[in-house]
Amino acid sequence: MSTDLPVIRLKPKANARAIRHGAPWVYDNEVVTDRRTKNIAPGTVAVLEDEERQPLALVGVNPNSRIFARVLDRADAGAPDTAWFAERIGKALGLRERLFDAPFYRLIHAEADGLPGVVIDRFGDTCVVQPNAAWAEVLLDEMVAALVEVTGCANVLKSASGRARGLEGLDDQDAVLAGAAPETPVAVPMNGATYMADLTGGQKTGLFYDQRPNHAFAQRLVAGARVLDVFSHVGGFGLAALAAGAESALCVDGSQPALDLAAQGAEAQGVSERFSVRKGDAFDVMTKLAEEGETFDVVICDPPAFAPSKQALEAGLRAYERVAQRASALVREGGYLGLCSCSHAADLSKFRQASTRGIGRAGRRGTLIHTGFAGPDHPMHPQLAESGYLKALFYRL
């Protein structure tokens, strides 16, 4: 075991067995914190010991975070270097290349791919990295070198947006880490549709790959249908529906740049004549559509995380209920309603209850025909519920 790494120790009542069995996080109230440990620089790699001073794991430490330590490897592995990153990234790449026939996917999904707090999305020869943990920020050069070596990508961008970096005390400065940033949006093929991803000015990494299997399920419902895609971002469900033979798709979003990208996607796909957009607050637009007497064969709502934390859970569930209520009023009799949540704090059961309540409050009755989750390029760490955040419910009303 490397002896030049600092050591941190679990408190006597902390659950060392959980760490031995694969739990990836150690919270600040589980660690013996004296002046020395509090002064460890954020991002330092250390050895975690149990109360008997037996080595448990190699960890990335951040005394400024509620997650004090993130498990990286065995205790005797030594500090991560470029070869260490290359091994992890190579393993993740092998899975994606087996799953997908084109290089457009989430390459690294944090803890589940062995890189805690790190998200990497791939867009052809460009990768967008979100180093959402201090240890990854400190070792960013080694990570990028390995990423270029393993994937052959020409460009690597850093996306510093999002709540997670703030919780770690990290900056919000985007950067070009290798190559150059694409000057125009990147065309991304998915489920027969074409999406335009803005890798420098868009949300998060530029596109959400997680809904791919739920887009595919929705495509089975939309032949000849009028489709409404609410909180559409760059046209997620709407463009997928048009690729599968929908009569029309109306995308609703509060972001004009996102709707402009959706329109570009429709043009690239050759379906502009069946595609339309409406900018505005989703709740307001749904209310106005109902007042106008509009109904649709398929309505799908994919809102942002209304419950990003336990503190926001109750308010978030009320918001999901309101979405279901407003959307239900727009579904014709015998039509289909898709409701999604990317809030890890709202588990499947709570989200399903809120959605079903909202349908009932609209005076509708629905049967649940399908429950969907994120795609296999978003693997779930079995001991980290947060990694299974996405839920999609499809009802027939």
CSV table of C-alpha atoms in Angstrom, one decimal:
chain,number,residue,atom,x,y,z
A,1,MET,CA,0.0,0.0,0.0
A,2,SER,CA,1.2,3.5,-0.8
A,3,THR,CA,2.4,5.1,2.4
A,4,ASP,CA,2.7,8.7,1.2
A,5,LEU,CA,-1.1,9.2,1.0
A,6,PRO,CA,-2.9,10.9,3.9
A,7,VAL,CA,-5.2,8.7,6.0
A,8,ILE,CA,-8.7,9.4,7.2
A,9,ARG,CA,-10.6,7.2,9.6
A,10,LEU,CA,-14.2,6.2,10.2
A,11,LYS,CA,-15.9,6.9,13.5
A,12,PRO,CA,-16.5,3.8,15.7
A,13,LYS,CA,-20.3,3.8,14.9
A,14,ALA,CA,-19.9,4.3,11.2
A,15,ASN,CA,-20.8,1.4,8.9
A,16,ALA,CA,-17.5,0.1,7.7
A,17,ARG,CA,-19.2,-3.1,6.4
A,18,ALA,CA,-21.1,-1.0,3.9
A,19,ILE,CA,-17.9,0.4,2.4
A,20,ARG,CA,-16.4,-3.1,2.2
A,21,HIS,CA,-19.5,-4.2,0.4
A,22,GLY,CA,-19.3,-1.5,-2.2
A,23,ALA,CA,-21.1,1.7,-0.8
A,24,PRO,CA,-19.4,4.6,-2.7
A,25,TRP,CA,-19.9,7.6,-0.3
A,26,VAL,CA,-18.7,8.5,3.1
A,27,TYR,CA,-20.5,11.4,4.7
A,28,ASP,CA,-18.9,14.1,6.9
A,29,ASN,CA,-20.6,12.8,10.1
A,30,GLU,CA,-19.0,9.4,9.6
A,31,VAL,CA,-15.4,10.5,9.6
A,32,VAL,CA,-13.1,11.4,12.5
A,33,THR,CA,-12.5,15.1,11.9
A,34,ASP,CA,-9.7,16.8,13.7
A,35,ARG,CA,-7.7,19.9,12.6
A,36,ARG,CA,-5.5,17.7,10.3
A,37,THR,CA,-8.4,16.1,8.4
A,38,LYS,CA,-10.3,19.4,8.1
A,39,ASN,CA,-7.2,21.0,6.5
A,40,ILE,CA,-6.8,18.3,3.8
A,41,ALA,CA,-7.0,20.1,0.5
A,42,PRO,CA,-10.2,19.4,-1.5
A,43,GLY,CA,-9.6,16.8,-4.1
A,44,THR,CA,-6.8,15.0,-2.2
A,45,VAL,CA,-6.6,11.3,-2.6
A,46,ALA,CA,-6.4,9.5,0.7
A,47,VAL,CA,-6.6,6.1,2.3
A,48,LEU,CA,-9.8,5.4,4.4
A,49,GLU,CA,-9.4,3.2,7.5
A,50,ASP,CA,-12.0,1.7,9.8
A,51,GLU,CA,-12.0,2.3,13.5
A,52,GLU,CA,-9.4,-0.5,14.0
A,53,ARG,CA,-7.1,1.3,11.6
A,54,GLN,CA,-7.6,-1.4,8.9
A,55,PRO,CA,-7.4,0.0,5.4
A,56,LEU,CA,-10.8,0.1,3.7
A,57,ALA,CA,-10.5,2.0,0.4
A,58,LEU,CA,-8.7,4.6,-1.6
A,59,VAL,CA,-10.9,7.8,-1.6
A,60,GLY,CA,-11.1,11.3,-3.0
A,61,VAL,CA,-11.6,13.7,-0.1
A,62,ASN,CA,-13.4,17.0,0.1
A,63,PRO,CA,-13.7,18.5,3.6
A,64,ASN,CA,-16.0,21.2,2.2
A,65,SER,CA,-18.6,18.7,1.0
A,66,ARG,CA,-21.3,16.8,2.8
A,67,ILE,CA,-19.9,13.8,0.9
A,68,PHE,CA,-16.5,13.9,2.7
A,69,ALA,CA,-15.0,11.0,0.7
A,70,ARG,CA,-15.8,9.1,-2.5
A,71,VAL,CA,-14.5,5.6,-2.9
A,72,LEU,CA,-12.1,5.3,-5.9
A,73,ASP,CA,-10.4,1.9,-5.5
A,74,ARG,CA,-8.9,-0.7,-3.2
A,75,ALA,CA,-6.9,0.8,-0.4
A,76,ASP,CA,-3.6,-0.5,-1.8
A,77,ALA,CA,-4.2,0.7,-5.4
A,78,GLY,CA,-2.1,3.9,-5.1
A,79,ALA,CA,-3.0,7.4,-6.4
A,80,PRO,CA,-4.8,7.4,-9.8
A,81,ASP,CA,-2.7,8.2,-12.8
A,82,THR,CA,-3.4,8.3,-16.6
A,83,ALA,CA,-3.2,4.5,-16.8
A,84,TRP,CA,-5.7,4.2,-14.0
A,85,PHE,CA,-8.2,6.5,-15.8
A,86,ALA,CA,-7.5,4.7,-19.1
A,87,GLU,CA,-8.5,1.3,-17.6
A,88,ARG,CA,-11.8,2.7,-16.3
A,89,ILE,CA,-12.7,4.6,-19.4
A,90,GLY,CA,-11.7,1.6,-21.6
A,91,LYS,CA,-14.0,-0.7,-19.7
A,92,ALA,CA,-16.9,1.9,-20.0
A,93,LEU,CA,-16.2,2.3,-23.7
A,94,GLY,CA,-16.4,-1.5,-24.3
A,95,LEU,CA,-19.9,-1.5,-22.9
A,96,ARG,CA,-21.1,1.4,-25.0
A,97,GLU,CA,-19.6,0.0,-28.2
A,98,ARG,CA,-21.4,-3.2,-27.6
A,99,LEU,CA,-24.7,-1.3,-27.0
A,100,PHE,CA,-24.6,1.4,-29.7
A,101,ASP,CA,-23.6,1.4,-33.4
A,102,ALA,CA,-22.7,5.1,-33.4
A,103,PRO,CA,-20.4,7.1,-31.0
A,104,PHE,CA,-23.3,9.1,-29.4
A,105,TYR,CA,-23.9,8.1,-25.8
A,106,ARG,CA,-23.1,8.7,-22.2
A,107,LEU,CA,-19.6,7.3,-21.9
A,108,ILE,CA,-19.1,7.7,-18.1
A,109,HIS,CA,-22.0,7.7,-15.6
A,110,ALA,CA,-20.2,8.6,-12.4
A,111,GLU,CA,-20.0,6.0,-9.6
A,112,ALA,CA,-21.6,3.2,-11.7
A,113,ASP,CA,-18.6,3.5,-14.2
A,114,GLY,CA,-16.0,3.7,-11.4
A,115,LEU,CA,-15.4,7.5,-11.7
A,116,PRO,CA,-17.4,9.0,-8.8
A,117,GLY,CA,-18.9,12.4,-9.6
A,118,VAL,CA,-17.8,12.4,-13.2
A,119,VAL,CA,-20.1,12.5,-16.2
A,120,ILE,CA,-18.8,12.2,-19.8
A,121,ASP,CA,-21.1,12.4,-22.8
A,122,ARG,CA,-19.8,11.6,-26.2
A,123,PHE,CA,-20.8,13.4,-29.4
A,124,GLY,CA,-18.8,11.7,-32.2
A,125,ASP,CA,-15.3,13.0,-32.0
A,126,THR,CA,-16.1,15.4,-29.2
A,127,CYS,CA,-16.5,14.5,-25.5
A,128,VAL,CA,-18.0,16.8,-22.9
A,129,VAL,CA,-16.8,16.2,-19.3
A,130,GLN,CA,-18.6,17.3,-16.1
A,131,PRO,CA,-16.1,16.8,-13.3
A,132,ASN,CA,-18.6,17.2,-10.4
A,133,ALA,CA,-16.3,16.1,-7.6
A,134,ALA,CA,-13.2,17.8,-6.3
A,135,TRP,CA,-10.9,14.8,-6.8
A,136,ALA,CA,-11.7,14.7,-10.5
A,137,GLU,CA,-11.1,18.4,-10.8
A,138,VAL,CA,-7.6,18.0,-9.3
A,139,LEU,CA,-6.8,15.0,-11.6
A,140,LEU,CA,-8.5,16.5,-14.7
A,141,ASP,CA,-5.3,16.5,-16.9
A,142,GLU,CA,-4.7,12.8,-16.3
A,143,MET,CA,-8.4,12.1,-17.0
A,144,VAL,CA,-8.4,14.1,-20.3
A,145,ALA,CA,-5.1,12.4,-21.4
A,146,ALA,CA,-6.6,9.0,-20.9
A,147,LEU,CA,-9.9,10.0,-22.5
A,148,VAL,CA,-8.2,11.1,-25.7
A,149,GLU,CA,-5.9,8.0,-25.7
A,150,VAL,CA,-8.8,5.5,-25.3
A,151,THR,CA,-11.5,7.0,-27.4
A,152,GLY,CA,-9.4,8.9,-30.1
A,153,CYS,CA,-11.7,11.9,-29.6
A,154,ALA,CA,-10.3,15.1,-31.1
A,155,ASN,CA,-12.0,17.5,-28.8
A,156,VAL,CA,-12.7,17.5,-25.0
A,157,LEU,CA,-14.8,20.2,-23.4
A,158,LYS,CA,-15.5,20.9,-19.7
A,159,SER,CA,-19.0,21.7,-18.7
A,160,ALA,CA,-19.0,23.3,-15.3
A,161,SER,CA,-22.8,24.0,-15.0
A,162,GLY,CA,-25.1,22.3,-12.6
A,163,ARG,CA,-25.9,22.1,-8.9
A,164,ALA,CA,-23.4,19.3,-8.1
A,165,ARG,CA,-20.3,21.4,-8.6
A,166,GLY,CA,-21.7,24.1,-6.3
A,167,LEU,CA,-22.2,21.6,-3.5
A,168,GLU,CA,-18.5,20.6,-3.9
A,169,GLY,CA,-17.3,24.2,-3.8
A,170,LEU,CA,-16.1,24.1,-7.4
A,171,ASP,CA,-16.1,26.9,-10.0
A,172,ASP,CA,-18.6,27.3,-12.8
A,173,GLN,CA,-16.1,28.1,-15.6
A,174,ASP,CA,-16.5,26.1,-18.8
A,175,ALA,CA,-13.3,25.3,-20.8
A,176,VAL,CA,-11.8,23.6,-23.8
A,177,LEU,CA,-9.5,20.9,-22.5
A,178,ALA,CA,-8.3,19.4,-25.8
A,179,GLY,CA,-8.8,20.3,-29.5
A,180,ALA,CA,-11.5,22.9,-30.1
A,181,ALA,CA,-15.1,23.5,-29.4
A,182,PRO,CA,-17.5,22.9,-32.4
A,183,GLU,CA,-18.5,26.1,-34.0
A,184,THR,CA,-22.0,24.9,-34.8
A,185,PRO,CA,-24.5,22.5,-33.1
A,186,VAL,CA,-23.6,18.8,-33.5
A,187,ALA,CA,-26.2,16.6,-35.3
A,188,VAL,CA,-27.0,13.6,-33.1
A,189,PRO,CA,-28.8,10.5,-34.5
A,190,MET,CA,-31.1,8.7,-32.1
A,191,ASN,CA,-34.1,6.4,-32.8
A,192,GLY,CA,-34.2,7.6,-36.4
A,193,ALA,CA,-34.5,11.2,-35.3
A,194,THR,CA,-31.9,13.9,-35.6
A,195,TYR,CA,-31.2,16.2,-32.6
A,196,MET,CA,-29.0,19.3,-32.7
A,197,ALA,CA,-26.8,19.5,-29.6
A,198,ASP,CA,-25.2,22.9,-28.6
A,199,LEU,CA,-22.1,21.6,-26.7
A,200,THR,CA,-21.1,25.1,-25.5
A,201,GLY,CA,-24.3,27.0,-24.8
A,202,GLY,CA,-26.8,24.3,-24.1
A,203,GLN,CA,-28.0,22.7,-20.9
A,204,LYS,CA,-25.6,20.4,-19.0
A,205,THR,CA,-23.5,18.6,-21.7
A,206,GLY,CA,-25.8,19.7,-24.6
A,207,LEU,CA,-28.2,16.8,-24.9
A,208,PHE,CA,-29.9,14.3,-22.7
A,209,TYR,CA,-29.2,10.7,-23.8
A,210,ASP,CA,-31.0,9.2,-20.8
A,211,GLN,CA,-34.5,9.3,-22.5
A,212,ARG,CA,-33.4,7.2,-25.5
A,213,PRO,CA,-35.4,4.0,-24.6
A,214,ASN,CA,-38.4,6.1,-23.5
A,215,HIS,CA,-38.4,7.9,-26.8
A,216,ALA,CA,-38.3,4.5,-28.4
A,217,PHE,CA,-41.3,3.3,-26.4
A,218,ALA,CA,-43.3,6.4,-27.2
A,219,GLN,CA,-42.6,5.8,-30.9
A,220,ARG,CA,-44.8,2.7,-30.7
A,221,LEU,CA,-47.8,4.8,-29.8
A,222,VAL,CA,-47.6,7.7,-32.3
A,223,ALA,CA,-48.3,6.4,-35.9
A,224,GLY,CA,-50.7,8.9,-37.4
A,225,ALA,CA,-51.0,10.7,-34.1
A,226,ARG,CA,-51.1,14.4,-33.1
A,227,VAL,CA,-48.4,14.7,-30.4
A,228,LEU,CA,-47.7,17.3,-27.8
A,229,ASP,CA,-44.2,17.4,-26.3
A,230,VAL,CA,-44.1,19.6,-23.1
A,231,PHE,CA,-40.8,20.7,-21.6
A,232,SER,CA,-39.4,19.5,-24.9
A,233,HIS,CA,-35.9,21.0,-24.6
A,234,VAL,CA,-34.4,20.4,-28.1
A,235,GLY,CA,-37.4,18.3,-29.3
A,236,GLY,CA,-36.8,15.0,-27.5
A,237,PHE,CA,-40.1,13.2,-27.7
A,238,GLY,CA,-41.5,15.4,-30.5
A,239,LEU,CA,-38.8,14.6,-33.1
A,240,ALA,CA,-38.8,11.0,-32.1
A,241,ALA,CA,-42.5,10.9,-32.7
A,242,LEU,CA,-42.1,12.5,-36.2
A,243,ALA,CA,-39.4,9.9,-37.1
A,244,ALA,CA,-42.0,7.2,-36.2
A,245,GLY,CA,-44.8,8.5,-38.4
A,246,ALA,CA,-46.7,11.0,-36.2
A,247,GLU,CA,-49.1,13.3,-38.1
A,248,SER,CA,-47.7,16.3,-36.2
A,249,ALA,CA,-45.7,17.3,-33.2
A,250,LEU,CA,-46.0,20.5,-31.1
A,251,CYS,CA,-43.0,21.2,-28.8
A,252,VAL,CA,-43.4,23.5,-25.8
A,253,ASP,CA,-40.5,24.9,-23.9
A,254,GLY,CA,-39.6,28.1,-22.0
A,255,SER,CA,-36.2,28.4,-23.8
A,256,GLN,CA,-36.2,29.9,-27.2
A,257,PRO,CA,-32.6,28.7,-28.0
A,258,ALA,CA,-33.8,25.1,-27.2
A,259,LEU,CA,-36.8,25.5,-29.5
A,260,ASP,CA,-34.6,26.9,-32.2
A,261,LEU,CA,-32.4,23.8,-32.0
A,262,ALA,CA,-35.5,21.6,-32.1
A,263,ALA,CA,-36.6,23.4,-35.3
A,264,GLN,CA,-33.1,22.8,-36.8
A,265,GLY,CA,-33.4,19.1,-35.9
A,266,ALA,CA,-36.8,18.9,-37.6
A,267,GLU,CA,-35.3,20.6,-40.7
A,268,ALA,CA,-32.3,18.2,-40.7
A,269,GLN,CA,-34.8,15.3,-40.3
A,270,GLY,CA,-36.9,16.6,-43.2
A,271,VAL,CA,-40.1,16.9,-41.1
A,272,SER,CA,-40.4,20.7,-40.7
A,273,GLU,CA,-43.9,20.8,-42.3
A,274,ARG,CA,-45.3,18.5,-39.5
A,275,PHE,CA,-43.4,20.3,-36.7
A,276,SER,CA,-44.3,23.4,-34.7
A,277,VAL,CA,-43.2,25.1,-31.4
A,278,ARG,CA,-44.8,27.2,-28.7
A,279,LYS,CA,-42.6,29.2,-26.3
A,280,GLY,CA,-43.8,29.9,-22.8
A,281,ASP,CA,-44.3,28.6,-19.3
A,282,ALA,CA,-45.4,25.0,-19.7
A,283,PHE,CA,-48.3,25.3,-17.2
A,284,ASP,CA,-49.5,28.5,-18.8
A,285,VAL,CA,-49.3,27.0,-22.3
A,286,MET,CA,-51.1,23.8,-21.3
A,287,THR,CA,-53.9,25.9,-19.7
A,288,LYS,CA,-54.2,28.0,-22.9
A,289,LEU,CA,-54.3,24.9,-25.1
A,290,ALA,CA,-57.1,23.5,-23.0
A,291,GLU,CA,-59.0,26.8,-23.2
A,292,GLU,CA,-58.6,26.7,-27.0
A,293,GLY,CA,-60.2,23.3,-27.0
A,294,GLU,CA,-57.1,21.5,-28.2
A,295,THR,CA,-56.6,17.8,-27.7
A,296,PHE,CA,-53.9,15.4,-28.8
A,297,ASP,CA,-53.5,11.7,-29.3
A,298,VAL,CA,-50.3,11.6,-27.3
A,299,VAL,CA,-49.1,14.1,-24.7
A,300,ILE,CA,-45.6,13.7,-23.1
A,301,CYS,CA,-44.2,15.9,-20.3
A,302,ASP,CA,-40.5,15.7,-19.4
A,303,PRO,CA,-40.0,18.5,-16.9
A,304,PRO,CA,-36.7,19.5,-15.1
A,305,ALA,CA,-36.1,18.1,-11.6
A,306,PHE,CA,-38.9,19.5,-9.5
A,307,ALA,CA,-37.5,17.6,-6.4
A,308,PRO,CA,-33.7,17.9,-6.7
A,309,SER,CA,-33.3,17.2,-2.9
A,310,LYS,CA,-35.2,15.8,0.0
A,311,GLN,CA,-36.0,19.3,1.2
A,312,ALA,CA,-37.7,20.0,-2.1
A,313,LEU,CA,-39.6,16.7,-2.2
A,314,GLU,CA,-43.1,17.7,-1.1
A,315,ALA,CA,-43.2,20.8,-3.3
A,316,GLY,CA,-41.8,18.8,-6.2
A,317,LEU,CA,-44.5,16.1,-5.9
A,318,ARG,CA,-47.2,18.8,-5.9
A,319,ALA,CA,-45.6,20.1,-9.1
A,320,TYR,CA,-45.6,16.7,-10.7
A,321,GLU,CA,-49.3,16.3,-9.7
A,322,ARG,CA,-50.1,19.7,-11.4
A,323,VAL,CA,-48.2,18.6,-14.6
A,324,ALA,CA,-50.3,15.4,-14.7
A,325,GLN,CA,-53.5,17.3,-14.1
A,326,ARG,CA,-52.9,19.9,-16.8
A,327,ALA,CA,-51.6,17.4,-19.3
A,328,SER,CA,-54.5,14.9,-18.8
A,329,ALA,CA,-57.0,17.6,-19.9
A,330,LEU,CA,-55.3,17.7,-23.3
A,331,VAL,CA,-55.4,13.9,-24.1
A,332,ARG,CA,-58.2,12.7,-26.2
A,333,GLU,CA,-60.3,9.8,-25.0
A,334,GLY,CA,-58.3,6.6,-25.6
A,335,GLY,CA,-55.1,8.6,-26.0
A,336,TYR,CA,-51.8,8.3,-24.2
A,337,LEU,CA,-50.0,10.3,-21.6
A,338,GLY,CA,-46.3,10.1,-20.8
A,339,LEU,CA,-45.0,11.6,-17.6
A,340,CYS,CA,-41.3,11.8,-16.7
A,341,SER,CA,-39.3,12.7,-13.6
A,342,CYS,CA,-35.5,13.1,-13.3
A,343,SER,CA,-35.7,13.8,-9.6
A,344,HIS,CA,-33.7,11.2,-7.6
A,345,ALA,CA,-35.4,12.4,-4.3
A,346,ALA,CA,-38.8,11.4,-5.7
A,347,ASP,CA,-38.7,7.6,-6.0
A,348,LEU,CA,-40.8,5.7,-8.4
A,349,SER,CA,-43.6,5.0,-5.9
A,350,LYS,CA,-44.0,8.6,-4.9
A,351,PHE,CA,-43.8,9.9,-8.5
A,352,ARG,CA,-46.4,7.3,-9.6
A,353,GLN,CA,-48.7,8.3,-6.8
A,354,ALA,CA,-48.4,12.0,-7.6
A,355,SER,CA,-49.0,11.4,-11.3
A,356,THR,CA,-52.0,9.2,-10.8
A,357,ARG,CA,-53.5,11.7,-8.3
A,358,GLY,CA,-53.1,14.4,-10.9
A,359,ILE,CA,-54.8,12.4,-13.6
A,360,GLY,CA,-57.7,11.8,-11.2
A,361,ARG,CA,-57.9,15.5,-10.3
A,362,ALA,CA,-58.4,16.2,-14.0
A,363,GLY,CA,-61.5,13.9,-13.9
A,364,ARG,CA,-59.7,11.3,-16.0
A,365,ARG,CA,-59.0,7.6,-15.4
A,366,GLY,CA,-55.9,6.0,-16.7
A,367,THR,CA,-54.2,2.6,-16.9
A,368,LEU,CA,-50.5,2.4,-16.5
A,369,ILE,CA,-49.1,0.6,-19.6
A,370,HIS,CA,-45.4,1.1,-19.3
A,371,THR,CA,-42.7,2.1,-16.8
A,372,GLY,CA,-39.4,3.2,-18.3
A,373,PHE,CA,-36.0,4.2,-16.9
A,374,ALA,CA,-32.7,5.6,-18.2
A,375,GLY,CA,-30.9,3.7,-20.9
A,376,PRO,CA,-28.0,1.2,-20.3
A,377,ASP,CA,-25.4,3.9,-21.0
A,378,HIS,CA,-26.7,5.3,-17.6
A,379,PRO,CA,-25.9,2.2,-15.5
A,380,MET,CA,-27.2,2.2,-11.9
A,381,HIS,CA,-24.8,1.8,-9.0
A,382,PRO,CA,-26.7,-0.8,-7.0
A,383,GLN,CA,-25.8,0.8,-3.7
A,384,LEU,CA,-26.6,4.4,-4.8
A,385,ALA,CA,-30.3,5.1,-5.3
A,386,GLU,CA,-29.4,8.5,-6.8
A,387,SER,CA,-27.9,6.9,-9.9
A,388,GLY,CA,-31.4,5.5,-10.8
A,389,TYR,CA,-33.0,8.9,-11.0
A,390,LEU,CA,-35.0,8.8,-14.2
A,391,LYS,CA,-38.6,7.4,-14.3
A,392,ALA,CA,-41.1,7.5,-17.2
A,393,LEU,CA,-44.8,6.5,-16.8
A,394,PHE,CA,-47.0,5.9,-19.8
A,395,TYR,CA,-50.8,5.8,-19.3
A,396,ARG,CA,-53.7,5.1,-21.6
A,397,LEU,CA,-56.5,7.5,-20.6
